[in-house]
mmCIF file of C-alpha atoms in Angstrom:
data_model
loop_
_atom_site.group_PDB
_atom_site.id
_atom_site.type_symbol
_atom_site.label_atom_id
_atom_site.label_comp_id
_atom_site.label_asym_id
_atom_site.label_seq_id
_atom_site.Cartn_x
_atom_site.Cartn_y
_atom_site.Cartn_z
ATOM 1 C CA MET A 1 0.027 -0.141 0.028
ATOM 2 C CA ALA A 2 2.849 2.265 0.953
ATOM 3 C CA GLU A 3 4.576 1.902 -2.402
ATOM 4 C CA GLU A 4 1.243 2.372 -4.144
ATOM 5 C CA SER A 5 0.539 5.585 -2.670
ATOM 6 C CA ALA A 6 4.071 6.512 -3.287
ATOM 7 C CA ALA A 7 3.853 5.741 -7.007
ATOM 8 C CA ARG A 8 0.575 7.771 -7.049
ATOM 9 C CA LYS A 9 1.121 11.220 -8.400
ATOM 10 C CA ASP A 10 -0.363 14.040 -6.195
ATOM 11 C CA ASP A 11 -2.722 15.281 -8.538
ATOM 12 C CA ASP A 12 -3.907 11.672 -9.694
ATOM 13 C CA ILE A 13 -7.345 11.450 -9.047
ATOM 14 C CA ARG A 14 -8.969 8.362 -6.924
ATOM 15 C CA ILE A 15 -12.433 6.972 -7.403
ATOM 16 C CA LEU A 16 -14.090 4.540 -4.816
ATOM 17 C CA ALA A 17 -17.207 2.490 -6.054
ATOM 18 C CA PHE A 18 -19.563 0.458 -4.012
ATOM 19 C CA LEU A 19 -20.809 -2.099 -6.183
ATOM 20 C CA CYS A 20 -23.769 -4.497 -5.354
ATOM 21 C CA ASN A 21 -22.888 -7.974 -5.623
ATOM 22 C CA TRP A 22 -26.003 -9.020 -7.853
ATOM 23 C CA CYS A 23 -26.189 -6.171 -10.225
ATOM 24 C CA SER A 24 -23.380 -3.488 -10.755
ATOM 25 C CA TYR A 25 -20.563 -5.996 -9.805
ATOM 26 C CA ALA A 26 -21.591 -8.183 -12.427
ATOM 27 C CA GLY A 27 -22.167 -5.532 -14.743
ATOM 28 C CA ALA A 28 -18.548 -4.393 -13.929
ATOM 29 C CA ASP A 29 -17.419 -8.050 -14.360
ATOM 30 C CA LEU A 30 -19.235 -7.938 -17.933
ATOM 31 C CA ALA A 31 -17.443 -4.767 -18.926
ATOM 32 C CA GLY A 32 -14.230 -6.749 -18.352
ATOM 33 C CA VAL A 33 -14.814 -9.892 -19.939
ATOM 34 C CA SER A 34 -16.241 -7.782 -22.907
ATOM 35 C CA ARG A 35 -12.966 -5.874 -23.019
ATOM 36 C CA LEU A 36 -14.517 -2.523 -22.933
ATOM 37 C CA GLN A 37 -12.258 0.135 -22.176
ATOM 38 C CA TYR A 38 -12.649 2.790 -19.381
ATOM 39 C CA PRO A 39 -10.357 4.593 -17.232
ATOM 40 C CA ALA A 40 -8.662 2.679 -14.220
ATOM 41 C CA LYS A 41 -9.185 5.182 -11.523
ATOM 42 C CA VAL A 42 -11.530 3.349 -9.622
ATOM 43 C CA LEU A 43 -11.223 1.255 -6.703
ATOM 44 C CA ASP A 44 -14.214 -1.081 -5.943
ATOM 45 C CA VAL A 45 -15.708 -2.388 -3.183
ATOM 46 C CA ARG A 46 -18.004 -5.252 -3.424
ATOM 47 C CA VAL A 47 -21.289 -5.104 -0.966
ATOM 48 C CA MET A 48 -24.214 -7.459 -0.970
ATOM 49 C CA CYS A 49 -26.575 -4.872 -1.404
ATOM 50 C CA THR A 50 -26.183 -1.112 -1.568
ATOM 51 C CA GLY A 51 -28.823 -0.997 1.016
ATOM 52 C CA THR A 52 -25.877 -2.037 3.405
ATOM 53 C CA ILE A 53 -23.918 1.029 2.641
ATOM 54 C CA SER A 54 -23.921 3.163 5.533
ATOM 55 C CA PRO A 55 -23.487 7.048 4.881
ATOM 56 C CA TYR A 56 -20.484 6.947 7.105
ATOM 57 C CA PHE A 57 -18.713 4.857 4.688
ATOM 58 C CA VAL A 58 -18.836 7.757 2.309
ATOM 59 C CA ILE A 59 -17.849 10.168 4.584
ATOM 60 C CA LYS A 60 -15.017 7.856 5.550
ATOM 61 C CA ALA A 61 -13.705 7.576 2.063
ATOM 62 C CA PHE A 62 -13.679 11.322 1.506
ATOM 63 C CA GLN A 63 -11.884 11.896 4.622
ATOM 64 C CA GLU A 64 -9.358 9.016 3.614
ATOM 65 C CA GLY A 65 -8.748 11.042 0.386
ATOM 66 C CA MET A 66 -11.135 9.894 -2.252
ATOM 67 C CA ASP A 67 -11.916 12.339 -4.637
ATOM 68 C CA GLY A 68 -15.257 10.747 -5.740
ATOM 69 C CA VAL A 69 -17.536 7.915 -4.463
ATOM 70 C CA LEU A 70 -19.904 6.063 -6.790
ATOM 71 C CA ILE A 71 -22.708 4.205 -5.425
ATOM 72 C CA ALA A 72 -23.846 1.385 -8.009
ATOM 73 C CA GLY A 73 -26.838 -1.122 -7.457
ATOM 74 C CA CYS A 74 -29.425 -3.002 -8.989
ATOM 75 C CA HIS A 75 -32.558 -0.776 -10.781
ATOM 76 C CA ILE A 76 -35.423 0.049 -8.516
ATOM 77 C CA GLY A 77 -37.512 -3.126 -8.514
ATOM 78 C CA ASP A 78 -34.765 -5.457 -9.503
ATOM 79 C CA CYS A 79 -33.012 -5.651 -6.049
ATOM 80 C CA HIS A 80 -32.076 -9.006 -5.100
ATOM 81 C CA TYR A 81 -33.317 -8.097 -1.558
ATOM 82 C CA LEU A 82 -36.474 -6.586 -3.164
ATOM 83 C CA LYS A 83 -36.361 -3.335 -1.462
ATOM 84 C CA GLY A 84 -32.627 -2.727 -0.401
ATOM 85 C CA ASN A 85 -32.090 -0.304 -2.789
ATOM 86 C CA TYR A 86 -34.789 1.913 -1.696
ATOM 87 C CA MET A 87 -33.143 2.765 1.354
ATOM 88 C CA THR A 88 -30.129 3.717 -0.979
ATOM 89 C CA ALA A 89 -31.961 5.990 -3.019
ATOM 90 C CA LYS A 90 -33.401 8.008 0.216
ATOM 91 C CA ARG A 91 -30.175 7.865 2.091
ATOM 92 C CA PHE A 92 -28.460 9.290 -1.079
ATOM 93 C CA GLN A 93 -30.605 11.982 -1.313
ATOM 94 C CA VAL A 94 -29.952 13.265 2.230
ATOM 95 C CA LEU A 95 -26.336 12.525 1.975
ATOM 96 C CA ARG A 96 -25.898 14.527 -1.409
ATOM 97 C CA GLU A 97 -27.810 17.840 0.272
ATOM 98 C CA THR A 98 -25.711 17.493 3.492
ATOM 99 C CA LEU A 99 -22.271 17.340 1.455
ATOM 100 C CA LYS A 100 -23.663 20.126 -0.484
ATOM 101 C CA PHE A 101 -24.619 22.280 2.524
ATOM 102 C CA LEU A 102 -20.773 21.728 4.025
ATOM 103 C CA GLY A 103 -19.442 22.850 0.657
ATOM 104 C CA LEU A 104 -18.053 19.611 -1.245
ATOM 105 C CA GLU A 105 -18.762 19.536 -4.860
ATOM 106 C CA GLU A 106 -22.248 17.968 -6.068
ATOM 107 C CA GLY A 107 -20.659 15.964 -8.408
ATOM 108 C CA ARG A 108 -18.161 14.100 -6.040
ATOM 109 C CA LEU A 109 -20.982 11.759 -5.254
ATOM 110 C CA ARG A 110 -22.914 9.669 -7.668
ATOM 111 C CA LEU A 111 -25.552 7.040 -7.575
ATOM 112 C CA GLU A 112 -26.385 4.957 -10.580
ATOM 113 C CA TRP A 113 -28.360 1.751 -11.119
ATOM 114 C CA VAL A 114 -26.334 -0.636 -13.473
ATOM 115 C CA SER A 115 -27.873 -4.038 -14.049
ATOM 116 C CA ALA A 116 -25.513 -7.067 -14.592
ATOM 117 C CA ALA A 117 -26.296 -6.968 -18.247
ATOM 118 C CA GLU A 118 -25.375 -3.418 -18.877
ATOM 119 C CA GLY A 119 -21.648 -3.883 -19.092
ATOM 120 C CA GLU A 120 -21.423 -0.995 -21.335
ATOM 121 C CA LYS A 121 -23.365 1.322 -19.046
ATOM 122 C CA TYR A 122 -21.021 0.531 -16.774
ATOM 123 C CA ALA A 123 -18.128 1.653 -18.591
ATOM 124 C CA GLU A 124 -19.850 4.474 -19.676
ATOM 125 C CA VAL A 125 -20.846 5.627 -16.002
ATOM 126 C CA ILE A 126 -17.116 5.138 -15.075
ATOM 127 C CA ARG A 127 -15.988 7.339 -18.085
ATOM 128 C CA SER A 128 -18.273 10.091 -17.515
ATOM 129 C CA PHE A 129 -17.698 9.994 -13.760
ATOM 130 C CA THR A 130 -13.912 10.032 -13.984
ATOM 131 C CA GLU A 131 -13.918 12.782 -16.429
ATOM 132 C CA GLU A 132 -16.085 14.886 -14.219
ATOM 133 C CA ILE A 133 -13.926 14.190 -11.355
ATOM 134 C CA GLU A 134 -10.711 15.098 -13.184
ATOM 135 C CA LYS A 135 -12.666 18.299 -14.054
ATOM 136 C CA LEU A 136 -13.143 18.933 -10.412
ATOM 137 C CA GLY A 137 -9.575 18.037 -9.575
ATOM 138 C CA PRO A 138 -8.411 16.480 -6.042
ATOM 139 C CA SER A 139 -10.788 16.501 -3.503
ATOM 140 C CA PRO A 140 -10.773 19.745 -0.932
ATOM 141 C CA LEU A 141 -11.213 16.768 1.987
ATOM 142 C CA ARG A 142 -7.755 15.320 0.978
ATOM 143 C CA LYS A 143 -5.115 15.571 3.672
ATOM 144 C CA LYS A 144 -2.210 17.499 3.036
ATOM 145 C CA LYS A 145 0.908 15.958 2.842
ATOM 146 C CA ALA A 146 2.117 17.622 6.339
ATOM 147 C CA GLU A 147 -1.108 16.288 8.229
ATOM 148 C CA VAL A 148 -0.517 12.817 7.013
ATOM 149 C CA GLY A 149 3.120 13.006 8.330
ATOM 150 C CA ALA A 150 4.652 12.004 4.904
ATOM 151 C CA MET B 1 -54.087 27.954 34.351
ATOM 152 C CA SER B 2 -53.091 26.658 37.697
ATOM 153 C CA ASP B 3 -49.907 26.400 39.373
ATOM 154 C CA LEU B 4 -47.257 23.819 38.954
ATOM 155 C CA LYS B 5 -47.773 22.242 42.491
ATOM 156 C CA SER B 6 -51.516 21.791 42.347
ATOM 157 C CA LEU B 7 -50.890 20.310 38.814
ATOM 158 C CA ILE B 8 -48.561 17.713 40.221
ATOM 159 C CA LYS B 9 -50.865 16.819 43.069
ATOM 160 C CA GLU B 10 -53.829 16.523 40.569
ATOM 161 C CA LYS B 11 -51.765 14.186 37.778
ATOM 162 C CA LEU B 12 -50.548 12.065 41.219
ATOM 163 C CA ASN B 13 -54.134 11.841 42.214
ATOM 164 C CA ASP B 14 -55.097 10.964 38.510
ATOM 165 C CA GLY B 15 -53.103 7.787 38.349
ATOM 166 C CA ALA B 16 -49.807 8.932 37.433
ATOM 167 C CA ASP B 17 -47.239 6.909 39.869
ATOM 168 C CA ALA B 18 -44.516 9.633 39.582
ATOM 169 C CA PHE B 19 -44.108 13.250 38.163
ATOM 170 C CA LEU B 20 -40.842 14.196 36.503
ATOM 171 C CA CYS B 21 -39.972 17.674 36.693
ATOM 172 C CA LEU B 22 -37.458 20.255 37.681
ATOM 173 C CA LYS B 23 -36.852 21.583 41.137
ATOM 174 C CA GLU B 24 -34.754 24.750 42.098
ATOM 175 C CA GLU B 25 -32.456 23.844 44.981
ATOM 176 C CA GLU B 26 -30.021 26.783 46.056
ATOM 177 C CA GLY B 27 -30.453 28.600 42.852
ATOM 178 C CA THR B 28 -29.904 25.491 40.592
ATOM 179 C CA LEU B 29 -32.409 23.592 38.583
ATOM 180 C CA LEU B 30 -32.119 19.971 39.169
ATOM 181 C CA PRO B 31 -34.483 17.283 37.697
ATOM 182 C CA ALA B 32 -36.932 15.599 40.414
ATOM 183 C CA LEU B 33 -39.010 12.869 40.230
ATOM 184 C CA ILE B 34 -41.727 13.273 42.672
ATOM 185 C CA THR B 35 -43.813 10.262 43.579
ATOM 186 C CA ASP B 36 -46.034 11.701 46.433
ATOM 187 C CA ALA B 37 -48.078 14.841 47.487
ATOM 188 C CA ASP B 38 -45.842 14.793 50.720
ATOM 189 C CA SER B 39 -42.457 14.930 49.189
ATOM 190 C CA PRO B 40 -40.129 17.713 49.917
ATOM 191 C CA ASP B 41 -39.409 18.279 46.516
ATOM 192 C CA LEU B 42 -43.026 19.236 45.962
ATOM 193 C CA GLU B 43 -42.222 22.655 47.288
ATOM 194 C CA LEU B 44 -39.064 23.126 45.241
ATOM 195 C CA ALA B 45 -40.711 22.246 42.354
ATOM 196 C CA ALA B 46 -40.219 24.748 39.595
ATOM 197 C CA VAL B 47 -40.706 25.291 35.593
ATOM 198 C CA GLY B 48 -37.401 27.517 35.518
ATOM 199 C CA GLU B 49 -35.871 29.392 32.867
ATOM 200 C CA ALA B 50 -33.289 26.730 32.066
ATOM 201 C CA ARG B 51 -34.179 23.645 29.638
ATOM 202 C CA TYR B 52 -33.294 20.129 30.472
ATOM 203 C CA PRO B 53 -33.955 17.300 28.341
ATOM 204 C CA LEU B 54 -36.023 14.992 30.731
ATOM 205 C CA GLY B 55 -37.085 12.665 28.128
ATOM 206 C CA LYS B 56 -33.214 11.004 28.646
ATOM 207 C CA ILE B 57 -34.195 10.424 32.260
ATOM 208 C CA LEU B 58 -37.688 9.190 30.946
ATOM 209 C CA ILE B 59 -36.283 6.484 28.938
ATOM 210 C CA ASP B 60 -34.563 4.875 31.629
ATOM 211 C CA LEU B 61 -37.399 5.428 34.312
ATOM 212 C CA LEU B 62 -39.910 3.538 31.695
ATOM 213 C CA ARG B 63 -37.524 0.932 31.255
ATOM 214 C CA GLU B 64 -36.819 0.186 34.686
ATOM 215 C CA TYR B 65 -40.328 0.328 36.047
ATOM 216 C CA PRO B 66 -42.408 -1.334 33.046
ATOM 217 C CA ASP B 67 -45.768 -1.007 35.059
ATOM 218 C CA LYS B 68 -45.620 2.521 36.150
ATOM 219 C CA ARG B 69 -47.151 5.590 34.584
ATOM 220 C CA PHE B 70 -45.397 8.844 34.776
ATOM 221 C CA ALA B 71 -46.323 12.493 34.279
ATOM 222 C CA VAL B 72 -43.906 14.682 32.768
ATOM 223 C CA LEU B 73 -43.546 18.400 32.629
ATOM 224 C CA VAL B 74 -42.775 19.393 28.744
ATOM 225 C CA ARG B 75 -41.947 22.256 26.535
ATOM 226 C CA GLY B 76 -42.765 22.407 22.869
ATOM 227 C CA CYS B 77 -39.267 20.682 22.262
ATOM 228 C CA ASP B 78 -39.563 18.175 24.995
ATOM 229 C CA GLU B 79 -42.932 17.125 23.441
ATOM 230 C CA ARG B 80 -41.427 16.706 19.833
ATOM 231 C CA ALA B 81 -38.432 14.786 21.387
ATOM 232 C CA LEU B 82 -40.840 12.357 23.076
ATOM 233 C CA ILE B 83 -43.209 11.845 20.033
ATOM 234 C CA GLU B 84 -40.153 11.086 18.036
ATOM 235 C CA LEU B 85 -38.677 8.755 20.824
ATOM 236 C CA SER B 86 -42.014 7.126 20.892
ATOM 237 C CA LYS B 87 -41.540 6.044 17.262
ATOM 238 C CA LEU B 88 -37.970 4.950 17.625
ATOM 239 C CA GLU B 89 -39.489 2.582 20.459
ATOM 240 C CA GLN B 90 -37.816 4.557 23.119
ATOM 241 C CA VAL B 91 -40.816 5.632 25.273
ATOM 242 C CA ASP B 92 -44.030 4.472 25.764
ATOM 243 C CA LEU B 93 -46.702 7.584 25.105
ATOM 244 C CA ASP B 94 -49.290 5.268 26.725
ATOM 245 C CA ARG B 95 -47.841 5.313 29.962
ATOM 246 C CA LEU B 96 -47.042 9.262 29.782
ATOM 247 C CA VAL B 97 -48.977 12.142 30.805
ATOM 248 C CA MET B 98 -47.460 15.094 29.479
ATOM 249 C CA VAL B 99 -48.122 18.495 31.073
ATOM 250 C CA GLY B 100 -47.285 21.355 28.807
ATOM 251 C CA VAL B 101 -45.312 24.534 29.627
ATOM 252 C CA ALA B 102 -45.538 27.506 27.073
ATOM 253 C CA CYS B 103 -42.214 28.931 26.768
ATOM 254 C CA THR B 104 -42.533 33.094 27.399
ATOM 255 C CA GLU B 105 -41.830 35.563 24.884
ATOM 256 C CA GLU B 106 -38.417 35.963 26.097
ATOM 257 C CA GLU B 107 -37.319 32.569 26.390
ATOM 258 C CA ALA B 108 -38.958 31.779 22.730
ATOM 259 C CA ARG B 109 -36.910 34.493 21.124
ATOM 260 C CA ALA B 110 -33.747 33.907 22.870
ATOM 261 C CA CYS B 111 -33.996 30.197 21.848
ATOM 262 C CA GLY B 112 -35.209 30.830 18.468
ATOM 263 C CA CYS B 113 -37.930 28.108 18.786
ATOM 264 C CA PRO B 114 -39.848 27.050 15.710
ATOM 265 C CA ARG B 115 -42.680 26.396 17.983
ATOM 266 C CA PRO B 116 -42.237 27.406 21.820
ATOM 267 C CA TYR B 117 -45.148 25.352 22.968
ATOM 268 C CA PRO B 118 -46.690 22.005 23.356
ATOM 269 C CA SER B 119 -49.857 20.694 21.712
ATOM 270 C CA GLU B 120 -51.817 21.194 24.963
ATOM 271 C CA VAL B 121 -50.661 24.012 27.373
ATOM 272 C CA ALA B 122 -51.328 23.547 31.162
ATOM 273 C CA LEU B 123 -49.096 26.199 32.174
ATOM 274 C CA GLY B 124 -47.950 29.907 30.637
ATOM 275 C CA GLU B 125 -49.575 31.669 27.749
ATOM 276 C CA LYS B 126 -48.621 30.597 24.285
ATOM 277 C CA VAL B 127 -46.742 32.837 22.166
ATOM 278 C CA GLU B 128 -45.630 32.586 18.372
ATOM 279 C CA ALA B 129 -42.061 32.783 17.336
ATOM 280 C CA ALA B 130 -40.009 33.276 14.146
ATOM 281 C CA PRO B 131 -37.037 31.217 14.221
ATOM 282 C CA GLY B 132 -34.133 32.577 12.367
ATOM 283 C CA ARG B 133 -32.657 31.098 9.203
ATOM 284 C CA GLU B 134 -29.801 33.848 8.901
ATOM 285 C CA THR B 135 -26.882 31.379 9.399
ATOM 286 C CA ILE B 136 -27.928 28.799 6.899
ATOM 287 C CA ALA B 137 -28.580 31.547 4.372
ATOM 288 C CA GLU B 138 -25.415 33.008 4.927
ATOM 289 C CA VAL B 139 -23.753 29.484 4.464
ATOM 290 C CA GLU B 140 -25.688 28.705 1.435
ATOM 291 C CA SER B 141 -24.719 32.152 -0.226
ATOM 292 C CA LEU B 142 -21.343 31.259 -0.008
ATOM 293 C CA SER B 143 -19.247 29.263 -2.995
ATOM 294 C CA ASP B 144 -18.421 25.710 -2.581
ATOM 295 C CA ALA B 145 -14.880 26.320 -1.605
ATOM 296 C CA GLU B 146 -15.874 29.012 0.607
ATOM 297 C CA ARG B 147 -18.576 26.871 2.546
ATOM 298 C CA LEU B 148 -16.088 24.192 3.057
ATOM 299 C CA ARG B 149 -13.451 26.511 4.558
ATOM 300 C CA TRP B 150 -16.289 28.171 6.447
ATOM 301 C CA TRP B 151 -17.394 25.159 8.179
ATOM 302 C CA LYS B 152 -13.924 23.650 8.903
ATOM 303 C CA GLU B 153 -12.890 26.850 10.692
ATOM 304 C CA GLU B 154 -16.003 26.425 12.722
ATOM 305 C CA PHE B 155 -15.422 22.924 13.412
ATOM 306 C CA SER B 156 -11.918 23.356 14.230
ATOM 307 C CA ARG B 157 -12.766 24.859 17.721
ATOM 308 C CA CYS B 158 -14.324 21.598 18.628
ATOM 309 C CA ILE B 159 -12.699 19.989 21.513
ATOM 310 C CA LYS B 160 -14.612 16.814 21.249
ATOM 311 C CA CYS B 161 -16.360 17.054 24.662
ATOM 312 C CA TYR B 162 -19.418 15.049 23.268
ATOM 313 C CA GLY B 163 -21.409 17.744 24.971
ATOM 314 C CA CYS B 164 -23.724 17.683 21.812
ATOM 315 C CA ARG B 165 -24.600 14.387 21.611
ATOM 316 C CA ASN B 166 -24.821 13.987 25.601
ATOM 317 C CA ILE B 167 -27.476 16.736 25.816
ATOM 318 C CA CYS B 168 -29.205 15.702 22.623
ATOM 319 C CA PRO B 169 -32.715 14.351 23.496
ATOM 320 C CA MET B 170 -32.771 12.164 20.491
ATOM 321 C CA CYS B 171 -29.311 10.617 21.154
ATOM 322 C CA PHE B 172 -29.882 7.291 22.943
ATOM 323 C CA CYS B 173 -27.824 4.567 21.345
ATOM 324 C CA LYS B 174 -25.548 2.403 23.671
ATOM 325 C CA ASP B 175 -23.166 2.077 20.590
ATOM 326 C CA CYS B 176 -22.101 5.507 19.515
ATOM 327 C CA ALA B 177 -20.976 6.101 16.162
ATOM 328 C CA LEU B 178 -18.725 8.730 17.060
ATOM 329 C CA GLU B 179 -17.057 6.354 19.623
ATOM 330 C CA ASN B 180 -16.192 3.939 16.948
ATOM 331 C CA PRO B 181 -12.443 3.964 16.247
ATOM 332 C CA HIS B 182 -12.743 3.234 12.722
ATOM 333 C CA LEU B 183 -14.777 5.878 12.011
ATOM 334 C CA VAL B 184 -13.597 8.771 14.166
ATOM 335 C CA GLU B 185 -9.871 8.467 15.250
ATOM 336 C CA PRO B 186 -9.505 8.420 19.197
ATOM 337 C CA GLY B 187 -7.269 11.145 20.630
ATOM 338 C CA VAL B 188 -7.331 13.317 17.645
ATOM 339 C CA ILE B 189 -8.387 17.163 18.861
ATOM 340 C CA PRO B 190 -9.991 18.539 17.220
ATOM 341 C CA PRO B 191 -11.757 15.738 15.247
ATOM 342 C CA GLU B 192 -11.096 15.317 11.978
ATOM 343 C CA PHE B 193 -13.198 16.887 9.385
ATOM 344 C CA PRO B 194 -15.765 15.629 7.984
ATOM 345 C CA SER B 195 -15.952 12.558 10.065
ATOM 346 C CA PHE B 196 -17.328 13.499 13.618
ATOM 347 C CA HIS B 197 -19.520 16.353 12.718
ATOM 348 C CA VAL B 198 -21.055 15.142 9.696
ATOM 349 C CA ILE B 199 -21.751 11.712 11.162
ATOM 350 C CA ARG B 200 -23.604 13.455 13.887
ATOM 351 C CA ALA B 201 -25.343 15.521 11.420
ATOM 352 C CA LEU B 202 -26.493 12.478 9.282
ATOM 353 C CA ASP B 203 -27.709 10.872 12.433
ATOM 354 C CA MET B 204 -29.798 13.809 13.144
ATOM 355 C CA ALA B 205 -31.743 13.657 9.595
ATOM 356 C CA GLY B 206 -35.033 12.738 10.289
ATOM 357 C CA ARG B 207 -34.390 12.816 14.141
ATOM 358 C CA CYS B 208 -33.710 16.230 15.226
ATOM 359 C CA ILE B 209 -36.645 18.333 16.738
ATOM 360 C CA ASP B 210 -34.757 21.515 16.599
ATOM 361 C CA CYS B 211 -34.521 22.123 20.468
ATOM 362 C CA GLY B 212 -31.127 23.873 19.930
ATOM 363 C CA LEU B 213 -29.595 22.237 23.154
ATOM 364 C CA CYS B 214 -26.511 21.217 21.096
ATOM 365 C CA GLU B 215 -25.593 24.752 20.271
ATOM 366 C CA GLU B 216 -26.409 26.027 23.895
ATOM 367 C CA ALA B 217 -24.176 23.144 25.416
ATOM 368 C CA CYS B 218 -21.457 23.720 22.993
ATOM 369 C CA PRO B 219 -18.514 25.357 24.846
ATOM 370 C CA ALA B 220 -16.807 26.233 21.478
ATOM 371 C CA ASP B 221 -20.127 28.230 19.938
ATOM 372 C CA ILE B 222 -20.016 25.982 16.777
ATOM 373 C CA PRO B 223 -23.186 26.669 15.028
ATOM 374 C CA LEU B 224 -24.660 23.229 15.445
ATOM 375 C CA ARG B 225 -28.315 24.398 15.485
ATOM 376 C CA SER B 226 -28.130 25.520 11.757
ATOM 377 C CA LEU B 227 -26.225 22.510 10.677
ATOM 378 C CA TYR B 228 -28.801 20.450 12.134
ATOM 379 C CA ARG B 229 -31.774 22.517 11.171
ATOM 380 C CA ARG B 230 -30.484 22.364 7.610
ATOM 381 C CA MET B 231 -30.855 18.498 8.152
ATOM 382 C CA GLN B 232 -34.498 19.092 9.009
ATOM 383 C CA GLU B 233 -35.031 21.070 6.079
ATOM 384 C CA ILE B 234 -33.237 18.473 3.747
ATOM 385 C CA MET B 235 -35.532 15.823 5.232
ATOM 386 C CA GLU B 236 -38.662 18.050 4.651
ATOM 387 C CA GLU B 237 -37.543 18.956 1.030
ATOM 388 C CA LYS B 238 -36.393 15.497 -0.315
ATOM 389 C CA LEU B 239 -38.549 13.011 1.952
ATOM 390 C CA GLY B 240 -41.449 15.246 3.146
ATOM 391 C CA TYR B 241 -40.755 14.515 6.665
ATOM 392 C CA ARG B 242 -40.450 16.622 9.725
ATOM 393 C CA ALA B 243 -39.525 15.058 12.894
ATOM 394 C CA GLY B 244 -41.767 15.405 16.235
ATOM 395 C CA GLU B 245 -45.030 16.219 14.246
ATOM 396 C CA SER B 246 -46.938 13.167 14.312
ATOM 397 C CA ALA B 247 -47.076 10.276 16.499
ATOM 398 C CA GLU B 248 -48.017 7.917 13.684
ATOM 399 C CA GLU B 249 -45.907 8.996 10.786
ATOM 400 C CA LYS B 250 -42.565 7.289 10.635
ATOM 401 C CA SER B 251 -39.269 8.563 9.419
ATOM 402 C CA PRO B 252 -38.637 7.647 5.658
ATOM 403 C CA LEU B 253 -35.471 6.806 7.018
ATOM 404 C CA SER B 254 -36.629 4.046 9.281
ATOM 405 C CA PHE B 255 -38.318 1.767 6.774
ATOM 406 C CA LEU B 256 -37.979 0.656 3.141
ATOM 407 C CA GLY B 257 -41.387 2.342 1.579
ATOM 408 C CA SER B 258 -43.104 1.516 -1.678
ATOM 409 C CA GLU B 259 -41.861 1.768 -5.248
ATOM 410 C CA GLN B 260 -44.007 4.623 -5.708
ATOM 411 C CA ASP B 261 -42.213 6.763 -3.318
ATOM 412 C CA ILE B 262 -38.815 5.911 -4.926
ATOM 413 C CA LYS B 263 -39.761 6.462 -8.237
ATOM 414 C CA LYS B 264 -41.360 9.955 -7.287
ATOM 415 C CA LEU B 265 -37.901 10.705 -5.463
ATOM 416 C CA GLU B 266 -36.064 9.583 -8.652
ATOM 417 C CA ARG B 267 -38.014 12.054 -10.908
ATOM 418 C CA GLU B 268 -37.551 15.228 -9.038
#
């Protein structure tokens, strides 16, 4: 990990993506096996359902220096657990507005519904999200080098 | 209108096993539980000028004495808190008799309360109040970067005393996220931005009843109330819910809901 961060340039952006096991992770996998091209700036975290993602995780991700956070899950109505993503949809609204009120650019947090069949959509989401984050630049919540003690 | 002492006697006669209120002893307001009309505390019972989250004591009392009924002195904010706590399964409204106190005009203005009286007023006169929104408007007028700087500066004064959480009538969890070392690093003062304060703000969504005790308790004068008041506005704008208003309608963040609700949310 230490070597990896040393290799990472300061202005390189990094995105954390929470992918639901049943739809979006399979969608990302499909994008991979279909050899679709998309920027490799995303670290993904597979979760069983987007409903398990506490807003705390998103806050923590920003605090740890992520420049953007993507949450991707099943389309409404297609959730493997029937209604898990309803919770995500509601929480997301509150979380986005809160971060906006605190002064984090709105674009840094995104919610997308990507099914297991939508490999192309997944690649497109990553392309457009990466582009948006690159435009915004490194997150203002990133710790400065001095603070980390590096 | 009658005075507090006769109200306490009346409620104790009417089947309440105890009356939870405040007493004034040597110039200090303290919580008091009066169980019979001969109690020496009865003479000291007072409404007082200070506020106190009696609901927090009530949660423990109701749990410890599952077959007793309690009467409690409530201001507007206390009533909202108890209503919200009942939906979160912390208090049993059926075993509670609320005795309402309306705040005086001076108190209401000083506190900036959205509704300085409970639904039934037994003591005092109702006054209306217009809560200020100046701080929120000021923050909203800033650009993203300025807003972030503004909040960072405010939060940089935090000494992590947990006063906001401890005084909060809506905070009752045994395991607090603010004490989770994975979320908030222990021993760091001021606590790292955004974790500590934003976690608390997010927990206040759908819960905060806008009593303002957090800001009153804060030794660093952090404008917490404006932050949580904005959380209330967000809940109202996005999910159409206001905490502490109705005893039946639950917070949308506490149940899954229907597909129509979510589709409506997405269209907006």
